[in-house]
Amino acid sequence: MPDIQWDSEASLMRVIPIETSGDAHEELIARGALYELVGAFIEMSPGQQDGLVLRAAGSDWTQEYDSDAIRELAARPEYTTAHGAYDTADLNEDPDRQEVQA
């Protein structure tokens, strides 16, 4: 995959096939930044993830990710490190944290 524009606008959609016509109905699940929706997808149970696609767009591009591709996005190092997979904001106030004195 090329460089990912994580702050791009994106939509998480559920694709529901229509049995009688062979077409599909789409239901909007969430809208936000690409990195936020990847996180929302990963937090869902596997059953909730079925049938979801993630569509992201910029000024001159669009990209669609199926469930497997969204999982691949979540596994990318720039996703897990760039957007705070581990929140360190309150570590200084954590009584269990011990500073090593030299």
mmCIF file of N, CA, C and O in Angstrom:
data_model
loop_
_atom_site.group_PDB
_atom_site.id
_atom_site.type_symbol
_atom_site.label_atom_id
_atom_site.label_comp_id
_atom_site.label_asym_id
_atom_site.label_seq_id
_atom_site.Cartn_x
_atom_site.Cartn_y
_atom_site.Cartn_z
ATOM 1 N N MET A 1 0.845 -1.180 0.000
ATOM 2 C CA MET A 1 0.000 0.000 0.000
ATOM 3 C C MET A 1 0.890 1.242 0.000
ATOM 4 O O MET A 1 1.888 1.282 0.699
ATOM 5 N N PRO A 2 0.529 2.252 -0.734
ATOM 6 C CA PRO A 2 1.308 3.491 -0.723
ATOM 7 C C PRO A 2 1.132 4.220 0.606
ATOM 8 O O PRO A 2 0.451 3.751 1.506
ATOM 9 N N ASP A 3 1.772 5.383 0.716
ATOM 10 C CA ASP A 3 1.627 6.186 1.933
ATOM 11 C C ASP A 3 0.152 6.441 2.207
ATOM 12 O O ASP A 3 -0.607 6.801 1.315
ATOM 13 N N ILE A 4 -0.232 6.261 3.452
ATOM 14 C CA ILE A 4 -1.623 6.422 3.861
ATOM 15 C C ILE A 4 -1.806 7.830 4.410
ATOM 16 O O ILE A 4 -1.032 8.285 5.244
ATOM 17 N N GLN A 5 -2.839 8.507 3.978
ATOM 18 C CA GLN A 5 -3.176 9.832 4.504
ATOM 19 C C GLN A 5 -4.189 9.630 5.637
ATOM 20 O O GLN A 5 -5.395 9.678 5.437
ATOM 21 N N TRP A 6 -3.678 9.404 6.838
ATOM 22 C CA TRP A 6 -4.484 9.007 7.989
ATOM 23 C C TRP A 6 -5.520 10.040 8.406
ATOM 24 O O TRP A 6 -6.544 9.692 8.986
ATOM 25 N N ASP A 7 -5.292 11.311 8.145
ATOM 26 C CA ASP A 7 -6.233 12.353 8.558
ATOM 27 C C ASP A 7 -7.320 12.621 7.521
ATOM 28 O O ASP A 7 -8.138 13.519 7.709
ATOM 29 N N SER A 8 -7.349 11.847 6.459
ATOM 30 C CA SER A 8 -8.346 12.044 5.403
ATOM 31 C C SER A 8 -9.753 11.713 5.897
ATOM 32 O O SER A 8 -9.930 10.877 6.778
ATOM 33 N N GLU A 9 -10.732 12.389 5.311
ATOM 34 C CA GLU A 9 -12.134 12.099 5.625
ATOM 35 C C GLU A 9 -12.481 10.699 5.129
ATOM 36 O O GLU A 9 -12.064 10.297 4.041
ATOM 37 N N ALA A 10 -13.244 9.979 5.922
ATOM 38 C CA ALA A 10 -13.600 8.609 5.555
ATOM 39 C C ALA A 10 -14.998 8.278 6.065
ATOM 40 O O ALA A 10 -15.536 8.953 6.949
ATOM 41 N N SER A 11 -15.558 7.230 5.478
ATOM 42 C CA SER A 11 -16.872 6.724 5.884
ATOM 43 C C SER A 11 -16.784 5.218 6.051
ATOM 44 O O SER A 11 -16.193 4.528 5.220
ATOM 45 N N LEU A 12 -17.356 4.726 7.122
ATOM 46 C CA LEU A 12 -17.457 3.295 7.362
ATOM 47 C C LEU A 12 -18.865 2.886 6.981
ATOM 48 O O LEU A 12 -19.843 3.422 7.518
ATOM 49 N N MET A 13 -18.972 1.971 6.026
ATOM 50 C CA MET A 13 -20.265 1.596 5.466
ATOM 51 C C MET A 13 -20.496 0.099 5.624
ATOM 52 O O MET A 13 -19.564 -0.696 5.526
ATOM 53 N N ARG A 14 -21.756 -0.274 5.840
ATOM 54 C CA ARG A 14 -22.138 -1.685 5.819
ATOM 55 C C ARG A 14 -22.814 -1.937 4.478
ATOM 56 O O ARG A 14 -23.746 -1.233 4.098
ATOM 57 N N VAL A 15 -22.331 -2.934 3.756
ATOM 58 C CA VAL A 15 -22.887 -3.300 2.465
ATOM 59 C C VAL A 15 -23.798 -4.503 2.679
ATOM 60 O O VAL A 15 -23.358 -5.559 3.140
ATOM 61 N N ILE A 16 -25.076 -4.318 2.345
ATOM 62 C CA ILE A 16 -26.083 -5.361 2.545
ATOM 63 C C ILE A 16 -26.614 -5.780 1.171
ATOM 64 O O ILE A 16 -27.265 -4.989 0.497
ATOM 65 N N PRO A 17 -26.296 -7.016 0.744
ATOM 66 C CA PRO A 17 -26.785 -7.461 -0.565
ATOM 67 C C PRO A 17 -28.307 -7.574 -0.580
ATOM 68 O O PRO A 17 -28.926 -7.971 0.407
ATOM 69 N N ILE A 18 -28.906 -7.200 -1.708
ATOM 70 C CA ILE A 18 -30.347 -7.365 -1.903
ATOM 71 C C ILE A 18 -30.526 -8.626 -2.736
ATOM 72 O O ILE A 18 -30.139 -8.673 -3.903
ATOM 73 N N GLU A 19 -31.079 -9.647 -2.103
ATOM 74 C CA GLU A 19 -31.182 -10.967 -2.720
ATOM 75 C C GLU A 19 -31.936 -10.959 -4.044
ATOM 76 O O GLU A 19 -31.523 -11.587 -5.000
ATOM 77 N N THR A 20 -33.038 -10.248 -4.110
ATOM 78 C CA THR A 20 -33.909 -10.328 -5.287
ATOM 79 C C THR A 20 -33.333 -9.660 -6.521
ATOM 80 O O THR A 20 -33.545 -10.120 -7.638
ATOM 81 N N SER A 21 -32.584 -8.582 -6.348
ATOM 82 C CA SER A 21 -32.100 -7.845 -7.511
ATOM 83 C C SER A 21 -30.610 -8.034 -7.787
ATOM 84 O O SER A 21 -30.134 -7.680 -8.854
ATOM 85 N N GLY A 22 -29.873 -8.585 -6.834
ATOM 86 C CA GLY A 22 -28.435 -8.729 -7.010
ATOM 87 C C GLY A 22 -27.671 -7.448 -6.698
ATOM 88 O O GLY A 22 -26.449 -7.427 -6.773
ATOM 89 N N ASP A 23 -28.373 -6.373 -6.393
ATOM 90 C CA ASP A 23 -27.730 -5.117 -6.014
ATOM 91 C C ASP A 23 -27.386 -5.141 -4.530
ATOM 92 O O ASP A 23 -27.560 -6.146 -3.861
ATOM 93 N N ALA A 24 -26.908 -4.025 -4.035
ATOM 94 C CA ALA A 24 -26.579 -3.929 -2.617
ATOM 95 C C ALA A 24 -27.064 -2.595 -2.063
ATOM 96 O O ALA A 24 -27.104 -1.591 -2.763
ATOM 97 N N HIS A 25 -27.461 -2.635 -0.812
ATOM 98 C CA HIS A 25 -27.861 -1.439 -0.076
ATOM 99 C C HIS A 25 -26.693 -1.089 0.842
ATOM 100 O O HIS A 25 -26.058 -1.957 1.419
ATOM 101 N N GLU A 26 -26.396 0.191 0.984
ATOM 102 C CA GLU A 26 -25.321 0.626 1.863
ATOM 103 C C GLU A 26 -25.877 1.449 3.012
ATOM 104 O O GLU A 26 -26.720 2.320 2.803
ATOM 105 N N GLU A 27 -25.384 1.150 4.194
ATOM 106 C CA GLU A 27 -25.803 1.849 5.407
ATOM 107 C C GLU A 27 -24.580 2.524 6.033
ATOM 108 O O GLU A 27 -23.558 1.868 6.256
ATOM 109 N N LEU A 28 -24.676 3.819 6.283
ATOM 110 C CA LEU A 28 -23.579 4.555 6.913
ATOM 111 C C LEU A 28 -23.487 4.161 8.385
ATOM 112 O O LEU A 28 -24.465 4.261 9.129
ATOM 113 N N ILE A 29 -22.322 3.714 8.797
ATOM 114 C CA ILE A 29 -22.082 3.336 10.191
ATOM 115 C C ILE A 29 -21.422 4.490 10.944
ATOM 116 O O ILE A 29 -21.815 4.821 12.053
ATOM 117 N N ALA A 30 -20.407 5.100 10.326
ATOM 118 C CA ALA A 30 -19.688 6.198 10.981
ATOM 119 C C ALA A 30 -18.957 7.028 9.935
ATOM 120 O O ALA A 30 -18.643 6.547 8.856
ATOM 121 N N ARG A 31 -18.680 8.263 10.300
ATOM 122 C CA ARG A 31 -17.911 9.167 9.446
ATOM 123 C C ARG A 31 -16.880 9.854 10.320
ATOM 124 O O ARG A 31 -17.161 10.217 11.459
ATOM 125 N N GLY A 32 -15.662 10.016 9.799
ATOM 126 C CA GLY A 32 -14.600 10.673 10.553
ATOM 127 C C GLY A 32 -13.286 10.566 9.818
ATOM 128 O O GLY A 32 -13.246 10.265 8.625
ATOM 129 N N ALA A 33 -12.202 10.761 10.539
ATOM 130 C CA ALA A 33 -10.868 10.623 9.961
ATOM 131 C C ALA A 33 -10.553 9.139 9.779
ATOM 132 O O ALA A 33 -11.034 8.285 10.531
ATOM 133 N N LEU A 34 -9.747 8.827 8.786
ATOM 134 C CA LEU A 34 -9.414 7.441 8.475
ATOM 135 C C LEU A 34 -8.883 6.703 9.690
ATOM 136 O O LEU A 34 -9.335 5.603 10.011
ATOM 137 N N TYR A 35 -7.942 7.311 10.426
ATOM 138 C CA TYR A 35 -7.365 6.613 11.574
ATOM 139 C C TYR A 35 -8.410 6.352 12.665
ATOM 140 O O TYR A 35 -8.352 5.332 13.352
ATOM 141 N N GLU A 36 -9.377 7.236 12.830
ATOM 142 C CA GLU A 36 -10.426 7.027 13.834
ATOM 143 C C GLU A 36 -11.313 5.844 13.453
ATOM 144 O O GLU A 36 -11.687 5.038 14.306
ATOM 145 N N LEU A 37 -11.638 5.752 12.184
ATOM 146 C CA LEU A 37 -12.537 4.679 11.745
ATOM 147 C C LEU A 37 -11.841 3.328 11.716
ATOM 148 O O LEU A 37 -12.481 2.299 11.961
ATOM 149 N N VAL A 38 -10.544 3.309 11.451
ATOM 150 C CA VAL A 38 -9.800 2.053 11.558
ATOM 151 C C VAL A 38 -9.866 1.569 13.000
ATOM 152 O O VAL A 38 -10.128 0.399 13.266
ATOM 153 N N GLY A 39 -9.677 2.474 13.951
ATOM 154 C CA GLY A 39 -9.765 2.113 15.363
ATOM 155 C C GLY A 39 -11.151 1.644 15.757
ATOM 156 O O GLY A 39 -11.303 0.667 16.492
ATOM 157 N N ALA A 40 -12.185 2.321 15.263
ATOM 158 C CA ALA A 40 -13.562 1.917 15.565
ATOM 159 C C ALA A 40 -13.843 0.526 15.016
ATOM 160 O O ALA A 40 -14.481 -0.300 15.680
ATOM 161 N N PHE A 41 -13.350 0.242 13.824
ATOM 162 C CA PHE A 41 -13.536 -1.070 13.214
ATOM 163 C C PHE A 41 -12.870 -2.154 14.059
ATOM 164 O O PHE A 41 -13.469 -3.185 14.343
ATOM 165 N N ILE A 42 -11.640 -1.912 14.473
ATOM 166 C CA ILE A 42 -10.887 -2.900 15.240
ATOM 167 C C ILE A 42 -11.551 -3.179 16.589
ATOM 168 O O ILE A 42 -11.491 -4.286 17.099
ATOM 169 N N GLU A 43 -12.220 -2.202 17.171
ATOM 170 C CA GLU A 43 -12.884 -2.385 18.458
ATOM 171 C C GLU A 43 -14.183 -3.179 18.341
ATOM 172 O O GLU A 43 -14.728 -3.620 19.345
ATOM 173 N N MET A 44 -14.692 -3.359 17.127
ATOM 174 C CA MET A 44 -15.928 -4.125 16.921
ATOM 175 C C MET A 44 -15.649 -5.621 17.044
ATOM 176 O O MET A 44 -14.537 -6.077 16.804
ATOM 177 N N SER A 45 -16.688 -6.365 17.384
ATOM 178 C CA SER A 45 -16.561 -7.822 17.406
ATOM 179 C C SER A 45 -16.443 -8.320 15.964
ATOM 180 O O SER A 45 -16.874 -7.632 15.031
ATOM 181 N N PRO A 46 -15.870 -9.501 15.759
ATOM 182 C CA PRO A 46 -15.737 -10.023 14.395
ATOM 183 C C PRO A 46 -17.065 -10.095 13.641
ATOM 184 O O PRO A 46 -17.122 -9.823 12.443
ATOM 185 N N GLY A 47 -18.145 -10.403 14.324
ATOM 186 C CA GLY A 47 -19.454 -10.455 13.677
ATOM 187 C C GLY A 47 -19.918 -9.094 13.190
ATOM 188 O O GLY A 47 -20.565 -8.983 12.142
ATOM 189 N N GLN A 48 -19.593 -8.040 13.925
ATOM 190 C CA GLN A 48 -19.961 -6.685 13.517
ATOM 191 C C GLN A 48 -19.109 -6.195 12.355
ATOM 192 O O GLN A 48 -19.530 -5.332 11.600
ATOM 193 N N GLN A 49 -17.917 -6.743 12.203
ATOM 194 C CA GLN A 49 -17.014 -6.328 11.137
ATOM 195 C C GLN A 49 -17.438 -6.865 9.771
ATOM 196 O O GLN A 49 -17.069 -6.290 8.751
ATOM 197 N N ASP A 50 -18.206 -7.943 9.754
ATOM 198 C CA ASP A 50 -18.620 -8.551 8.486
ATOM 199 C C ASP A 50 -19.427 -7.578 7.639
ATOM 200 O O ASP A 50 -20.332 -6.910 8.130
ATOM 201 N N GLY A 51 -19.087 -7.488 6.376
ATOM 202 C CA GLY A 51 -19.832 -6.655 5.439
ATOM 203 C C GLY A 51 -19.498 -5.181 5.486
ATOM 204 O O GLY A 51 -20.166 -4.386 4.841
ATOM 205 N N LEU A 52 -18.452 -4.797 6.237
ATOM 206 C CA LEU A 52 -18.094 -3.380 6.315
ATOM 207 C C LEU A 52 -17.022 -3.029 5.288
ATOM 208 O O LEU A 52 -16.149 -3.838 4.979
ATOM 209 N N VAL A 53 -17.119 -1.836 4.759
ATOM 210 C CA VAL A 53 -16.079 -1.265 3.905
ATOM 211 C C VAL A 53 -15.774 0.134 4.437
ATOM 212 O O VAL A 53 -16.627 0.784 5.032
ATOM 213 N N LEU A 54 -14.557 0.553 4.212
ATOM 214 C CA LEU A 54 -14.105 1.868 4.637
ATOM 215 C C LEU A 54 -13.708 2.632 3.386
ATOM 216 O O LEU A 54 -12.896 2.162 2.600
ATOM 217 N N ARG A 55 -14.328 3.781 3.190
ATOM 218 C CA ARG A 55 -14.022 4.611 2.025
ATOM 219 C C ARG A 55 -13.384 5.911 2.506
ATOM 220 O O ARG A 55 -13.962 6.616 3.326
ATOM 221 N N ALA A 56 -12.204 6.182 1.971
ATOM 222 C CA ALA A 56 -11.484 7.409 2.309
ATOM 223 C C ALA A 56 -11.275 8.210 1.034
ATOM 224 O O ALA A 56 -11.177 7.642 -0.056
ATOM 225 N N ALA A 57 -11.226 9.537 1.177
ATOM 226 C CA ALA A 57 -11.064 10.390 -0.007
ATOM 227 C C ALA A 57 -10.289 11.643 0.335
ATOM 228 O O ALA A 57 -10.365 12.167 1.437
ATOM 229 N N GLY A 58 -9.548 12.106 -0.656
ATOM 230 C CA GLY A 58 -8.852 13.379 -0.590
ATOM 231 C C GLY A 58 -9.348 14.248 -1.728
ATOM 232 O O GLY A 58 -10.350 13.931 -2.372
ATOM 233 N N SER A 59 -8.639 15.320 -2.007
ATOM 234 C CA SER A 59 -9.092 16.239 -3.051
ATOM 235 C C SER A 59 -9.052 15.624 -4.441
ATOM 236 O O SER A 59 -9.856 15.969 -5.299
ATOM 237 N N ASP A 60 -8.149 14.684 -4.679
ATOM 238 C CA ASP A 60 -8.037 14.096 -6.012
ATOM 239 C C ASP A 60 -7.884 12.580 -6.002
ATOM 240 O O ASP A 60 -7.354 11.979 -6.921
ATOM 241 N N TRP A 61 -8.346 11.930 -4.959
ATOM 242 C CA TRP A 61 -8.231 10.481 -4.875
ATOM 243 C C TRP A 61 -9.339 9.898 -3.997
ATOM 244 O O TRP A 61 -9.918 10.595 -3.165
ATOM 245 N N THR A 62 -9.627 8.635 -4.187
ATOM 246 C CA THR A 62 -10.523 7.872 -3.316
ATOM 247 C C THR A 62 -9.940 6.479 -3.165
ATOM 248 O O THR A 62 -9.245 5.988 -4.048
ATOM 249 N N GLN A 63 -10.224 5.866 -2.046
ATOM 250 C CA GLN A 63 -9.741 4.514 -1.787
ATOM 251 C C GLN A 63 -10.797 3.777 -0.979
ATOM 252 O O GLN A 63 -11.403 4.352 -0.072
ATOM 253 N N GLU A 64 -11.022 2.504 -1.319
ATOM 254 C CA GLU A 64 -11.966 1.686 -0.580
ATOM 255 C C GLU A 64 -11.220 0.493 0.002
ATOM 256 O O GLU A 64 -10.397 -0.123 -0.676
ATOM 257 N N TYR A 65 -11.492 0.203 1.265
ATOM 258 C CA TYR A 65 -10.854 -0.901 1.973
ATOM 259 C C TYR A 65 -11.926 -1.868 2.446
ATOM 260 O O TYR A 65 -12.886 -1.459 3.098
ATOM 261 N N ASP A 66 -11.750 -3.162 2.156
ATOM 262 C CA ASP A 66 -12.657 -4.172 2.697
ATOM 263 C C ASP A 66 -12.165 -4.567 4.092
ATOM 264 O O ASP A 66 -11.178 -4.020 4.596
ATOM 265 N N SER A 67 -12.830 -5.518 4.729
ATOM 266 C CA SER A 67 -12.497 -5.896 6.104
ATOM 267 C C SER A 67 -11.047 -6.330 6.253
ATOM 268 O O SER A 67 -10.364 -5.942 7.206
ATOM 269 N N ASP A 68 -10.558 -7.142 5.320
ATOM 270 C CA ASP A 68 -9.171 -7.606 5.412
ATOM 271 C C ASP A 68 -8.191 -6.444 5.261
ATOM 272 O O ASP A 68 -7.190 -6.375 5.980
ATOM 273 N N ALA A 69 -8.467 -5.534 4.347
ATOM 274 C CA ALA A 69 -7.581 -4.385 4.139
ATOM 275 C C ALA A 69 -7.604 -3.446 5.348
ATOM 276 O O ALA A 69 -6.568 -2.849 5.681
ATOM 277 N N ILE A 70 -8.746 -3.322 6.018
ATOM 278 C CA ILE A 70 -8.812 -2.478 7.220
ATOM 279 C C ILE A 70 -7.943 -3.083 8.321
ATOM 280 O O ILE A 70 -7.221 -2.370 9.019
ATOM 281 N N ARG A 71 -7.981 -4.408 8.462
ATOM 282 C CA ARG A 71 -7.122 -5.071 9.453
ATOM 283 C C ARG A 71 -5.647 -4.851 9.120
ATOM 284 O O ARG A 71 -4.819 -4.673 10.012
ATOM 285 N N GLU A 72 -5.309 -4.862 7.829
ATOM 286 C CA GLU A 72 -3.937 -4.594 7.414
ATOM 287 C C GLU A 72 -3.538 -3.158 7.756
ATOM 288 O O GLU A 72 -2.409 -2.908 8.184
ATOM 289 N N LEU A 73 -4.461 -2.218 7.579
ATOM 290 C CA LEU A 73 -4.180 -0.829 7.965
ATOM 291 C C LEU A 73 -3.881 -0.741 9.456
ATOM 292 O O LEU A 73 -2.958 -0.042 9.880
ATOM 293 N N ALA A 74 -4.677 -1.429 10.257
ATOM 294 C CA ALA A 74 -4.506 -1.380 11.713
ATOM 295 C C ALA A 74 -3.174 -1.979 12.150
ATOM 296 O O ALA A 74 -2.642 -1.607 13.197
ATOM 297 N N ALA A 75 -2.627 -2.875 11.358
ATOM 298 C CA ALA A 75 -1.364 -3.523 11.706
ATOM 299 C C ALA A 75 -0.145 -2.724 11.260
ATOM 300 O O ALA A 75 0.976 -3.031 11.668
ATOM 301 N N ARG A 76 -0.349 -1.690 10.479
ATOM 302 C CA ARG A 76 0.779 -0.892 9.977
ATOM 303 C C ARG A 76 1.439 -0.132 11.123
ATOM 304 O O ARG A 76 0.762 0.408 11.996
ATOM 305 N N PRO A 77 2.756 -0.068 11.128
ATOM 306 C CA PRO A 77 3.458 0.622 12.219
ATOM 307 C C PRO A 77 3.081 2.097 12.341
ATOM 308 O O PRO A 77 2.997 2.619 13.445
ATOM 309 N N GLU A 78 2.831 2.760 11.228
ATOM 310 C CA GLU A 78 2.484 4.179 11.325
ATOM 311 C C GLU A 78 1.110 4.386 11.951
ATOM 312 O O GLU A 78 0.831 5.441 12.504
ATOM 313 N N TYR A 79 0.225 3.391 11.903
ATOM 314 C CA TYR A 79 -1.074 3.510 12.590
ATOM 315 C C TYR A 79 -0.883 3.308 14.083
ATOM 316 O O TYR A 79 -1.375 4.073 14.893
ATOM 317 N N THR A 80 -0.177 2.278 14.455
ATOM 318 C CA THR A 80 -0.059 1.955 15.874
ATOM 319 C C THR A 80 0.818 2.934 16.637
ATOM 320 O O THR A 80 0.674 3.075 17.841
ATOM 321 N N THR A 81 1.727 3.634 15.963
ATOM 322 C CA THR A 81 2.601 4.562 16.678
ATOM 323 C C THR A 81 2.219 6.019 16.488
ATOM 324 O O THR A 81 2.343 6.808 17.403
ATOM 325 N N ALA A 82 1.736 6.383 15.325
ATOM 326 C CA ALA A 82 1.502 7.793 15.036
ATOM 327 C C ALA A 82 0.272 8.355 15.720
ATOM 328 O O ALA A 82 0.191 9.549 15.953
ATOM 329 N N HIS A 83 -0.662 7.525 16.066
ATOM 330 C CA HIS A 83 -1.910 8.036 16.593
ATOM 331 C C HIS A 83 -2.182 7.594 18.022
ATOM 332 O O HIS A 83 -3.311 7.453 18.432
ATOM 333 N N GLY A 84 -1.109 7.357 18.760
ATOM 334 C CA GLY A 84 -1.257 7.139 20.190
ATOM 335 C C GLY A 84 -1.962 5.865 20.574
ATOM 336 O O GLY A 84 -2.915 5.883 21.334
ATOM 337 N N ALA A 85 -1.503 4.747 20.070
ATOM 338 C CA ALA A 85 -2.107 3.484 20.469
ATOM 339 C C ALA A 85 -1.992 3.300 21.983
ATOM 340 O O ALA A 85 -2.809 2.642 22.593
ATOM 341 N N TYR A 86 -0.992 3.910 22.594
ATOM 342 C CA TYR A 86 -0.830 3.862 24.041
ATOM 343 C C TYR A 86 -0.797 5.294 24.550
ATOM 344 O O TYR A 86 0.046 6.083 24.160
ATOM 345 N N ASP A 87 -1.711 5.641 25.410
ATOM 346 C CA ASP A 87 -1.836 7.015 25.886
ATOM 347 C C ASP A 87 -0.906 7.238 27.072
ATOM 348 O O ASP A 87 -1.053 6.613 28.120
ATOM 349 N N THR A 88 0.035 8.155 26.918
ATOM 350 C CA THR A 88 0.995 8.444 27.987
ATOM 351 C C THR A 88 0.719 9.773 28.674
ATOM 352 O O THR A 88 1.527 10.226 29.471
ATOM 353 N N ALA A 89 -0.393 10.394 28.398
ATOM 354 C CA ALA A 89 -0.671 11.736 28.905
ATOM 355 C C ALA A 89 -0.675 11.815 30.426
ATOM 356 O O ALA A 89 -0.271 12.815 30.998
ATOM 357 N N ASP A 90 -1.126 10.764 31.105
ATOM 358 C CA ASP A 90 -1.244 10.856 32.562
ATOM 359 C C ASP A 90 -0.207 10.004 33.299
ATOM 360 O O ASP A 90 -0.376 9.713 34.477
ATOM 361 N N LEU A 91 0.864 9.628 32.655
ATOM 362 C CA LEU A 91 1.857 8.793 33.331
ATOM 363 C C LEU A 91 2.494 9.489 34.527
ATOM 364 O O LEU A 91 2.821 8.837 35.521
ATOM 365 N N ASN A 92 2.703 10.791 34.453
ATOM 366 C CA ASN A 92 3.331 11.489 35.575
ATOM 367 C C ASN A 92 2.469 11.464 36.827
ATOM 368 O O ASN A 92 2.976 11.593 37.932
ATOM 369 N N GLU A 93 1.187 11.310 36.693
ATOM 370 C CA GLU A 93 0.293 11.273 37.843
ATOM 371 C C GLU A 93 0.023 9.852 38.338
ATOM 372 O O GLU A 93 -0.666 9.651 39.322
ATOM 373 N N ASP A 94 0.575 8.866 37.657
ATOM 374 C CA ASP A 94 0.342 7.466 38.002
ATOM 375 C C ASP A 94 1.188 7.089 39.219
ATOM 376 O O ASP A 94 2.415 7.098 39.159
ATOM 377 N N PRO A 95 0.558 6.745 40.359
ATOM 378 C CA PRO A 95 1.335 6.430 41.565
ATOM 379 C C PRO A 95 2.153 5.148 41.421
ATOM 380 O O PRO A 95 3.125 4.964 42.139
ATOM 381 N N ASP A 96 1.791 4.269 40.495
ATOM 382 C CA ASP A 96 2.534 3.028 40.311
ATOM 383 C C ASP A 96 3.793 3.211 39.471
ATOM 384 O O ASP A 96 4.631 2.322 39.392
ATOM 385 N N ARG A 97 3.912 4.359 38.851
ATOM 386 C CA ARG A 97 5.078 4.616 38.003
ATOM 387 C C ARG A 97 6.250 5.036 38.892
ATOM 388 O O ARG A 97 6.116 5.908 39.733
ATOM 389 N N GLN A 98 7.370 4.415 38.700
ATOM 390 C CA GLN A 98 8.545 4.730 39.514
ATOM 391 C C GLN A 98 9.639 5.252 38.601
ATOM 392 O O GLN A 98 9.952 4.661 37.575
ATOM 393 N N GLU A 99 10.234 6.349 38.997
ATOM 394 C CA GLU A 99 11.340 6.929 38.251
ATOM 395 C C GLU A 99 12.641 6.226 38.687
ATOM 396 O O GLU A 99 12.843 5.922 39.873
ATOM 397 N N VAL A 100 13.481 5.982 37.729
ATOM 398 C CA VAL A 100 14.795 5.396 38.046
ATOM 399 C C VAL A 100 15.743 6.545 38.331
ATOM 400 O O VAL A 100 15.933 7.429 37.506
ATOM 401 N N GLN A 101 16.315 6.544 39.517
ATOM 402 C CA GLN A 101 17.256 7.591 39.927
ATOM 403 C C GLN A 101 18.671 7.096 39.657
ATOM 404 O O GLN A 101 19.065 6.019 40.089
ATOM 405 N N ALA A 102 19.473 7.928 38.958
ATOM 406 C CA ALA A 102 20.855 7.535 38.641
ATOM 407 C C ALA A 102 21.783 7.924 39.760
ATOM 408 O O ALA A 102 21.570 8.757 40.549
#
